[in-house]
PDB file of C-alpha atoms in Angstrom:
ATOM      1  CA  MET A 250      -3.121  36.746  56.155  1.00 51.00           C
ATOM      2  CA  LYS A 251      -4.986  37.805  53.028  1.00 53.00           C
ATOM      3  CA  LEU A 252      -1.730  37.875  51.075  1.00 54.00           C
ATOM      4  CA  LYS A 253      -0.920  34.283  52.073  1.00 54.00           C
ATOM      5  CA  LEU A 254      -4.430  33.171  51.079  1.00 50.00           C
ATOM      6  CA  LEU A 255      -4.077  34.821  47.660  1.00 48.00           C
ATOM      7  CA  LEU A 256      -0.735  33.118  47.108  1.00 50.00           C
ATOM      8  CA  ILE A 257      -2.225  29.722  47.985  1.00 51.00           C
ATOM      9  CA  LEU A 258      -5.140  30.286  45.606  1.00 50.00           C
ATOM     10  CA  ALA A 259      -2.768  31.334  42.803  1.00 49.00           C
ATOM     11  CA  ILE A 260      -0.674  28.203  43.270  1.00 48.00           C
ATOM     12  CA  LEU A 261      -3.794  26.017  43.209  1.00 48.00           C
ATOM     13  CA  ALA A 262      -5.034  27.718  40.039  1.00 45.00           C
ATOM     14  CA  ILE A 263      -1.727  27.141  38.265  1.00 42.00           C
ATOM     15  CA  THR A 264      -1.720  23.493  39.345  1.00 43.00           C
ATOM     16  CA  VAL A 265      -5.341  22.719  38.448  1.00 41.00           C
ATOM     17  CA  SER A 266      -5.614  24.608  35.138  1.00 39.00           C
ATOM     18  CA  PRO A 267      -3.585  22.092  33.052  1.00 42.00           C
ATOM     19  CA  VAL A 268      -5.780  19.276  34.369  1.00 40.00           C
ATOM     20  CA  MET A 269      -8.942  21.126  33.363  1.00 39.00           C
ATOM     21  CA  ALA A 270      -7.548  21.701  29.875  1.00 43.00           C
ATOM     22  CA  GLY A 271      -6.563  18.074  29.540  1.00 50.00           C
ATOM     23  CA  ASN A 272      -2.822  18.786  29.301  1.00 51.00           C
ATOM     24  CA  ASN A 273      -0.002  16.967  31.101  1.00 50.00           C
ATOM     25  CA  THR A 274       2.863  19.006  32.512  1.00 46.00           C
ATOM     26  CA  THR A 275       3.959  16.721  35.346  1.00 48.00           C
ATOM     27  CA  VAL A 276       7.499  17.565  36.435  1.00 48.00           C
ATOM     28  CA  VAL A 277       9.844  14.578  36.649  1.00 50.00           C
ATOM     29  CA  ASP A 278      12.777  15.173  39.001  1.00 54.00           C
ATOM     30  CA  ASN A 279      14.584  11.846  38.612  1.00 58.00           C
ATOM     31  CA  PRO A 280      13.498  10.161  35.394  1.00 71.00           C
ATOM     32  CA  THR A 281      14.457   6.552  34.808  1.00 82.00           C
ATOM     33  CA  GLN A 282      15.421   5.074  31.464  1.00 83.00           C
ATOM     34  CA  TYR A 283      13.449   2.449  29.594  1.00 82.00           C
ATOM     35  CA  ILE A 284      15.720   0.217  27.501  1.00 81.00           C
ATOM     36  CA  SER A 285      14.617  -1.834  24.484  1.00 83.00           C
ATOM     37  CA  ASP A 286      16.130  -3.242  21.304  1.00 85.00           C
ATOM     38  CA  GLU A 287      13.261  -1.894  19.164  1.00 89.00           C
ATOM     39  CA  PRO A 288      13.888   0.793  16.515  1.00 94.00           C
ATOM     40  CA  MET A 289      13.578   4.396  17.698  1.00 96.00           C
ATOM     41  CA  THR A 290      12.006   7.636  16.521  1.00 97.00           C
ATOM     42  CA  GLU A 291      12.298  11.213  17.754  1.00 97.00           C
ATOM     43  CA  ALA A 292       9.743  13.889  18.617  1.00 98.00           C
ATOM     44  CA  LEU A 293      10.081  16.877  16.294  1.00 98.00           C
ATOM     45  CA  GLU A 294       8.013  19.092  18.587  1.00 97.00           C
ATOM     46  CA  SER A 295       6.782  19.278  22.160  1.00 97.00           C
ATOM     47  CA  GLY A 296       3.248  18.518  23.303  1.00 96.00           C
ATOM     48  CA  ASP A 297       0.502  15.980  23.801  1.00 94.00           C
ATOM     49  CA  SER A 298      -1.634  16.131  20.695  1.00 97.00           C
ATOM     50  CA  ASN A 299      -0.915  15.394  17.040  1.00 98.00           C
ATOM     51  CA  ILE A 300       2.807  16.102  17.316  1.00 98.00           C
ATOM     52  CA  SER A 301       5.205  15.120  14.524  1.00 98.00           C
ATOM     53  CA  PHE A 302       7.914  12.465  14.695  1.00 98.00           C
ATOM     54  CA  SER A 303      11.057  11.955  12.666  1.00 98.00           C
ATOM     55  CA  ASP A 304       9.766   8.863  10.830  1.00 97.00           C
ATOM     56  CA  GLY A 305       6.768  10.667   9.337  1.00 98.00           C
ATOM     57  CA  TYR A 306       4.170   9.588  11.892  1.00 98.00           C
ATOM     58  CA  LYS A 307       2.033  11.941  13.953  1.00 98.00           C
ATOM     59  CA  GLY A 308       1.024  11.041  17.481  1.00 98.00           C
ATOM     60  CA  TYR A 309      -1.395  11.549  20.360  1.00 98.00           C
ATOM     61  CA  CYS A 310      -0.703  10.941  24.028  1.00 96.00           C
ATOM     62  CA  ILE A 311      -2.131   7.693  25.400  1.00 96.00           C
ATOM     63  CA  GLU A 312      -1.142   8.153  29.056  1.00 92.00           C
ATOM     64  CA  TRP A 313      -2.862  11.171  30.500  1.00 91.00           C
ATOM     65  CA  GLY A 314      -1.034  11.237  33.822  1.00 86.00           C
ATOM     66  CA  GLU A 315       2.535  11.327  32.504  1.00 89.00           C
ATOM     67  CA  HIS A 316       4.909  14.060  31.346  1.00 91.00           C
ATOM     68  CA  SER A 317       4.412  15.441  27.827  1.00 92.00           C
ATOM     69  CA  ALA A 318       6.983  14.840  25.117  1.00 95.00           C
ATOM     70  CA  GLU A 319       9.662  17.443  24.574  1.00 95.00           C
ATOM     71  CA  LYS A 320      11.260  18.175  21.226  1.00 97.00           C
ATOM     72  CA  GLY A 321      14.122  15.711  20.729  1.00 96.00           C
ATOM     73  CA  ASP A 322      12.737  13.041  23.068  1.00 96.00           C
ATOM     74  CA  LYS A 323      13.324   9.474  21.895  1.00 95.00           C
ATOM     75  CA  PHE A 324      10.657   6.799  21.536  1.00 96.00           C
ATOM     76  CA  TYR A 325      10.740   3.097  20.732  1.00 96.00           C
ATOM     77  CA  VAL A 326       8.564   2.077  17.785  1.00 96.00           C
ATOM     78  CA  HIS A 327       6.238  -0.667  18.991  1.00 92.00           C
ATOM     79  CA  ASP A 328       3.966  -2.359  16.437  1.00 86.00           C
ATOM     80  CA  GLU A 329       1.843  -4.453  18.820  1.00 84.00           C
ATOM     81  CA  ASP A 330      -1.127  -3.799  21.105  1.00 85.00           C
ATOM     82  CA  VAL A 331      -2.370  -0.733  19.218  1.00 94.00           C
ATOM     83  CA  ASP A 332      -5.891  -0.053  20.503  1.00 97.00           C
ATOM     84  CA  ASN A 333      -8.518  -1.255  18.010  1.00 98.00           C
ATOM     85  CA  ASN A 334     -11.015   1.416  19.116  1.00 98.00           C
ATOM     86  CA  ILE A 335      -8.558   4.192  18.260  1.00 98.00           C
ATOM     87  CA  LYS A 336      -7.631   2.571  14.932  1.00 98.00           C
ATOM     88  CA  THR A 337     -11.335   2.274  14.107  1.00 98.00           C
ATOM     89  CA  PHE A 338     -11.779   5.950  14.990  1.00 98.00           C
ATOM     90  CA  PHE A 339      -9.068   7.038  12.553  1.00 98.00           C
ATOM     91  CA  VAL A 340     -10.018   4.674   9.716  1.00 98.00           C
ATOM     92  CA  TYR A 341     -13.828   4.628   9.727  1.00 98.00           C
ATOM     93  CA  PHE A 342     -14.368   8.100  11.209  1.00 98.00           C
ATOM     94  CA  TYR A 343     -11.403   9.777   9.564  1.00 98.00           C
ATOM     95  CA  GLU A 344     -12.988  13.199   9.013  1.00 97.00           C
ATOM     96  CA  GLU A 345     -14.059  13.412  12.647  1.00 98.00           C
ATOM     97  CA  SER A 346     -10.572  12.408  13.802  1.00 98.00           C
ATOM     98  CA  GLN A 347      -9.024  15.269  11.801  1.00 98.00           C
ATOM     99  CA  ARG A 348     -11.579  17.981  12.539  1.00 97.00           C
ATOM    100  CA  ASP A 349     -10.489  19.075  16.036  1.00 98.00           C
ATOM    101  CA  VAL A 350      -7.144  18.092  17.564  1.00 98.00           C
ATOM    102  CA  ILE A 351      -8.269  18.686  21.157  1.00 97.00           C
ATOM    103  CA  ALA A 352     -11.534  16.781  20.691  1.00 98.00           C
ATOM    104  CA  THR A 353      -9.576  13.888  19.147  1.00 98.00           C
ATOM    105  CA  GLN A 354      -7.166  13.893  22.099  1.00 97.00           C
ATOM    106  CA  HIS A 355     -10.084  13.834  24.520  1.00 98.00           C
ATOM    107  CA  MET A 356     -11.613  10.895  22.622  1.00 98.00           C
ATOM    108  CA  ILE A 357      -8.309   8.997  22.819  1.00 98.00           C
ATOM    109  CA  TRP A 358      -7.972   9.658  26.559  1.00 97.00           C
ATOM    110  CA  LYS A 359     -11.475   8.275  27.009  1.00 97.00           C
ATOM    111  CA  PHE A 360     -10.320   5.030  25.387  1.00 97.00           C
ATOM    112  CA  THR A 361      -6.936   4.790  27.119  1.00 96.00           C
ATOM    113  CA  ASP A 362      -7.512   6.375  30.549  1.00 95.00           C
ATOM    114  CA  ASP A 363     -11.309   6.564  30.814  1.00 96.00           C
ATOM    115  CA  LYS A 364     -10.992  10.341  31.244  1.00 94.00           C
ATOM    116  CA  GLN A 365     -13.808  12.551  30.032  1.00 94.00           C
ATOM    117  CA  PHE A 366     -13.020  16.172  29.201  1.00 96.00           C
ATOM    118  CA  SER A 367     -14.982  19.109  27.810  1.00 95.00           C
ATOM    119  CA  ARG A 368     -14.713  18.255  24.106  1.00 96.00           C
ATOM    120  CA  PHE A 369     -15.506  14.575  24.453  1.00 97.00           C
ATOM    121  CA  ASN A 370     -18.314  13.520  22.085  1.00 98.00           C
ATOM    122  CA  GLN A 371     -20.433  10.784  23.633  1.00 97.00           C
ATOM    123  CA  THR A 372     -22.461  10.111  20.474  1.00 98.00           C
ATOM    124  CA  LEU A 373     -19.348   9.660  18.352  1.00 98.00           C
ATOM    125  CA  TYR A 374     -17.796   7.510  21.069  1.00 98.00           C
ATOM    126  CA  GLU A 375     -20.739   5.112  20.979  1.00 98.00           C
ATOM    127  CA  LYS A 376     -20.573   4.890  17.174  1.00 98.00           C
ATOM    128  CA  ILE A 377     -16.856   4.058  17.323  1.00 98.00           C
ATOM    129  CA  ILE A 378     -17.429   1.380  19.960  1.00 98.00           C
ATOM    130  CA  GLU A 379     -20.222  -0.145  17.887  1.00 98.00           C
ATOM    131  CA  LYS A 380     -18.100  -0.215  14.724  1.00 98.00           C
ATOM    132  CA  ALA A 381     -14.978  -1.507  16.483  1.00 98.00           C
ATOM    133  CA  ALA A 382     -16.993  -4.483  17.744  1.00 98.00           C
ATOM    134  CA  THR A 383     -17.502  -5.599  14.131  1.00 98.00           C
ATOM    135  CA  VAL A 384     -14.051  -4.971  12.624  1.00 97.00           C
ATOM    136  CA  LYS A 385     -10.453  -5.774  13.452  1.00 97.00           C
ATOM    137  CA  VAL A 386      -8.325  -3.024  11.967  1.00 97.00           C
ATOM    138  CA  PRO A 387      -4.761  -4.179  11.171  1.00 97.00           C
ATOM    139  CA  ASN A 388      -1.791  -1.985  12.016  1.00 97.00           C
ATOM    140  CA  ASP A 389      -1.026  -1.611   8.309  1.00 97.00           C
ATOM    141  CA  GLY A 390      -3.711  -1.750   5.657  1.00 97.00           C
ATOM    142  CA  VAL A 391      -5.655  -0.296   2.745  1.00 97.00           C
ATOM    143  CA  LEU A 392      -9.343   0.635   2.749  1.00 97.00           C
ATOM    144  CA  LYS A 393     -11.322   1.335  -0.430  1.00 96.00           C
ATOM    145  CA  VAL A 394     -13.114   4.679  -0.010  1.00 96.00           C
ATOM    146  CA  ASN A 395     -14.899   4.709  -3.389  1.00 95.00           C
ATOM    147  CA  ASP A 396     -14.375   3.505  -6.959  1.00 93.00           C
ATOM    148  CA  THR A 397     -11.437   5.868  -7.527  1.00 95.00           C
ATOM    149  CA  THR A 398      -9.802   6.361  -4.100  1.00 97.00           C
ATOM    150  CA  GLU A 399      -8.372   4.227  -1.322  1.00 97.00           C
ATOM    151  CA  MET A 400      -6.945   5.008   2.113  1.00 98.00           C
ATOM    152  CA  VAL A 401      -3.502   3.684   3.078  1.00 98.00           C
ATOM    153  CA  TYR A 402      -2.884   3.637   6.829  1.00 98.00           C
ATOM    154  CA  SER A 403      -0.266   2.606   9.368  1.00 98.00           C
ATOM    155  CA  PHE A 404      -0.486   2.612  13.183  1.00 98.00           C
ATOM    156  CA  ARG A 405       2.134   2.225  15.912  1.00 97.00           C
ATOM    157  CA  ASN A 406       2.637   2.754  19.623  1.00 97.00           C
ATOM    158  CA  PHE A 407       5.606   4.976  20.466  1.00 97.00           C
ATOM    159  CA  ILE A 408       7.033   4.036  23.865  1.00 95.00           C
ATOM    160  CA  SER A 409       9.086   6.719  25.623  1.00 94.00           C
ATOM    161  CA  ASN A 410      12.617   5.803  26.643  1.00 91.00           C
ATOM    162  CA  ILE A 411      11.873   7.607  29.910  1.00 91.00           C
ATOM    163  CA  ASN A 412       9.500   5.615  32.098  1.00 87.00           C
ATOM    164  CA  GLU A 413       7.755   8.659  33.553  1.00 86.00           C
ATOM    165  CA  TYR A 414       6.993  10.240  30.155  1.00 92.00           C
ATOM    166  CA  GLN A 415       3.924   9.721  28.017  1.00 93.00           C
ATOM    167  CA  ASN A 416       3.649   7.081  25.336  1.00 96.00           C
ATOM    168  CA  TYR A 417       1.934   7.932  22.060  1.00 98.00           C
ATOM    169  CA  PHE A 418      -0.525   6.479  19.604  1.00 98.00           C
ATOM    170  CA  ALA A 419       1.075   7.136  16.207  1.00 98.00           C
ATOM    171  CA  TYR A 420      -0.590   7.157  12.820  1.00 98.00           C
ATOM    172  CA  LYS A 421       0.290   7.744   9.190  1.00 98.00           C
ATOM    173  CA  ILE A 422      -2.588   8.035   6.675  1.00 98.00           C
ATOM    174  CA  TYR A 423      -2.717   9.104   3.037  1.00 97.00           C
ATOM    175  CA  PHE A 424      -5.024   8.634   0.060  1.00 98.00           C
ATOM    176  CA  ARG A 425      -4.209   7.434  -3.458  1.00 97.00           C
ATOM    177  CA  ASN A 426      -6.000   6.807  -6.742  1.00 97.00           C
ATOM    178  CA  ILE A 427      -7.129   3.289  -7.529  1.00 94.00           C
ATOM    179  CA  THR A 428      -5.823   1.663 -10.708  1.00 83.00           C
ATOM    180  CA  PRO A 429      -8.723  -0.353 -12.184  1.00 74.00           C
ATOM    181  CA  GLU A 430      -7.810  -3.997 -11.639  1.00 64.00           C
ATOM    182  CA  SER A 431     -10.214  -5.157 -14.327  1.00 39.00           C
ATOM    183  CA  ASN A 432      -8.370  -3.197 -16.995  1.00 40.00           C
ATOM    184  CA  LEU A 433      -5.058  -4.482 -15.752  1.00 47.00           C
ATOM    185  CA  THR A 434      -6.385  -8.038 -15.851  1.00 41.00           C
ATOM    186  CA  GLU A 435      -7.832  -7.633 -19.316  1.00 38.00           C
ATOM    187  CA  ASN A 436      -4.683  -6.034 -20.636  1.00 42.00           C
ATOM    188  CA  SER A 437      -2.563  -8.658 -18.965  1.00 41.00           C
ATOM    189  CA  THR A 438      -4.680 -11.449 -20.430  1.00 39.00           C
ATOM    190  CA  GLY A 439      -4.953  -9.853 -23.864  1.00 44.00           C
ATOM    191  CA  ASN A 440      -1.280  -9.113 -24.108  1.00 45.00           C
ATOM    192  CA  GLY A 441      -0.239 -12.156 -22.156  1.00 44.00           C
ATOM    193  CA  SER A 442      -1.345 -15.763 -22.459  1.00 43.00           C
ATOM    194  CA  ALA A 443      -4.053 -15.262 -25.083  1.00 44.00           C
ATOM    195  CA  GLY A 444      -1.852 -12.936 -27.096  1.00 44.00           C
ATOM    196  CA  THR A 445       1.046 -15.327 -26.776  1.00 42.00           C
ATOM    197  CA  SER A 446      -1.108 -18.249 -27.899  1.00 44.00           C
ATOM    198  CA  GLN A 447      -2.314 -16.242 -30.878  1.00 46.00           C
ATOM    199  CA  ASN A 448       1.234 -15.258 -31.735  1.00 46.00           C
ATOM    200  CA  LEU A 449       2.375 -18.861 -31.442  1.00 42.00           C
ATOM    201  CA  THR A 450      -0.495 -19.937 -33.680  1.00 44.00           C
ATOM    202  CA  ASN A 451       0.444 -17.290 -36.210  1.00 47.00           C
ATOM    203  CA  GLN A 452       4.077 -18.300 -36.038  1.00 47.00           C
ATOM    204  CA  THR A 453       3.090 -21.947 -36.528  1.00 45.00           C
ATOM    205  CA  GLY A 454       0.989 -20.979 -39.545  1.00 50.00           C
ATOM    206  CA  ILE A 455       3.862 -18.990 -40.964  1.00 44.00           C
ATOM    207  CA  LYS A 456       6.224 -21.901 -40.482  1.00 47.00           C
ATOM    208  CA  GLU A 457       3.741 -24.253 -42.152  1.00 49.00           C
ATOM    209  CA  ASN A 458       3.408 -21.844 -45.060  1.00 49.00           C
ATOM    210  CA  ILE A 459       7.180 -21.639 -45.367  1.00 43.00           C
ATOM    211  CA  VAL A 460       7.468 -25.432 -45.381  1.00 43.00           C
ATOM    212  CA  GLN A 461       4.632 -25.699 -47.910  1.00 49.00           C
ATOM    213  CA  ASN A 462       6.227 -23.051 -50.112  1.00 47.00           C
ATOM    214  CA  ARG A 463       9.550 -24.836 -49.947  1.00 46.00           C
ATOM    215  CA  THR A 464       7.817 -28.108 -50.885  1.00 44.00           C
ATOM    216  CA  ASN A 465       6.066 -26.418 -53.799  1.00 46.00           C
ATOM    217  CA  ALA A 466       9.315 -24.823 -54.871  1.00 41.00           C
ATOM    218  CA  SER A 467      11.088 -28.187 -54.781  1.00 42.00           C
ATOM    219  CA  PHE A 468       8.257 -29.759 -56.778  1.00 39.00           C
ATOM    220  CA  LYS A 469       8.417 -26.943 -59.342  1.00 40.00           C
ATOM    221  CA  LYS A 470      12.176 -27.312 -59.618  1.00 38.00           C
ATOM    222  CA  ALA A 471      11.843 -31.055 -60.211  1.00 37.00           C
ATOM    223  CA  LYS A 472       9.140 -30.503 -62.809  1.00 37.00           C
ATOM    224  CA  LEU A 473      11.182 -27.850 -64.566  1.00 34.00           C
ATOM    225  CA  ALA A 474      14.191 -30.137 -64.620  1.00 35.00           C
ATOM    226  CA  LYS A 475      12.107 -32.921 -66.150  1.00 34.00           C
ATOM    227  CA  VAL A 476      10.645 -30.596 -68.791  1.00 34.00           C
ATOM    228  CA  ASN A 477      14.028 -29.137 -69.623  1.00 40.00           C
ATOM    229  CA  GLY A 478      15.463 -32.628 -69.860  1.00 40.00           C
ATOM    230  CA  ASN A 479      12.792 -33.623 -72.334  1.00 40.00           C
ATOM    231  CA  HIS A 480      13.539 -30.597 -74.482  1.00 39.00           C
ATOM    232  CA  GLU A 481      17.266 -31.167 -74.464  1.00 42.00           C
ATOM    233  CA  THR A 482      17.423 -34.935 -75.077  1.00 42.00           C
ATOM    234  CA  GLY A 483      14.075 -35.783 -76.707  1.00 48.00           C
ATOM    235  CA  ASN A 484      12.257 -39.125 -76.610  1.00 51.00           C
ATOM    236  CA  PRO A 485      14.719 -42.007 -77.446  1.00 49.00           C
ATOM    237  CA  LEU A 486      12.119 -44.052 -79.391  1.00 52.00           C
ATOM    238  CA  VAL A 487      11.257 -41.109 -81.600  1.00 46.00           C
ATOM    239  CA  LEU A 488      14.907 -40.477 -82.385  1.00 48.00           C
ATOM    240  CA  LEU A 489      15.470 -44.153 -83.202  1.00 55.00           C
ATOM    241  CA  ALA A 490      12.477 -44.195 -85.571  1.00 55.00           C
ATOM    242  CA  LEU A 491      13.702 -41.062 -87.340  1.00 55.00           C
ATOM    243  CA  SER A 492      17.181 -42.543 -87.752  1.00 56.00           C
ATOM    244  CA  LEU A 493      15.782 -45.723 -89.315  1.00 62.00           C
ATOM    245  CA  ALA A 494      13.588 -43.709 -91.647  1.00 57.00           C
ATOM    246  CA  VAL A 495      16.601 -41.696 -92.868  1.00 52.00           C
ATOM    247  CA  LEU A 496      18.607 -44.858 -93.503  1.00 57.00           C
ATOM    248  CA  VAL A 497      15.742 -46.509 -95.514  1.00 48.00           C
ATOM    249  CA  PHE A 498      15.262 -43.332 -97.544  1.00 50.00           C
ATOM    250  CA  LYS A 499      18.986 -43.212 -98.463  1.00 53.00           C
ATOM    251  CA  ARG A 500      19.082 -46.888 -99.595  1.00 52.00           C
ATOM    252  CA  ARG A 501      16.125 -46.360-101.925  1.00 51.00           C
ATOM    253  CA  LYS A 502      18.020 -43.583-103.613  1.00 50.00           C
TER     254      LYS A 502
END
């Protein structure tokens, strides 16, 4: 009798322990397929929390009562209905979301399943709720962190192709340096329209100078021709007077 009682207690302990830890290991005997025409991704590892997928996203379970993902499981990439509370958590409380994987999973299950486990942080939860009420976080966006850094984020829901398996909240976040827009604008303006206008003005001035120089050159050529003509042919009246004077002088002789 005691042996049977011990066996029953052992079975109960094995069954209850995953629930206490917040894990999902529900056995599915006859899984059914979920069919969609959406693009697919694949789990690169097994588990509930912060597992990696083949398209570069990482994901957390959003259905506590279903079977965990196994390595190689397929998921449809769904870009609608991503929970704004969870997106707010990862964007505006990023450090907290990355500090403790289990605590983050417990926070997500509070939002999706209203489950409250040992590492759930009530104070943080209330802050997230308060912030989410004032912002609508897009699925894909950029958030300025400071004058030199910005956060680039992307969120999706991954829907299992097996109806009895968990779906996942998926995220991809990285940080990059900010290129000062003011400098780009100034450089663009200085080297662009204003610079072009100045260059056009300079080119116009050059063209005007060339035209003026050509005009001056033509004028000088005409003047030189006139002067040279005077030297070569002389004044006709002067020549006529000299001729008459020579004739008169000869007759007197």
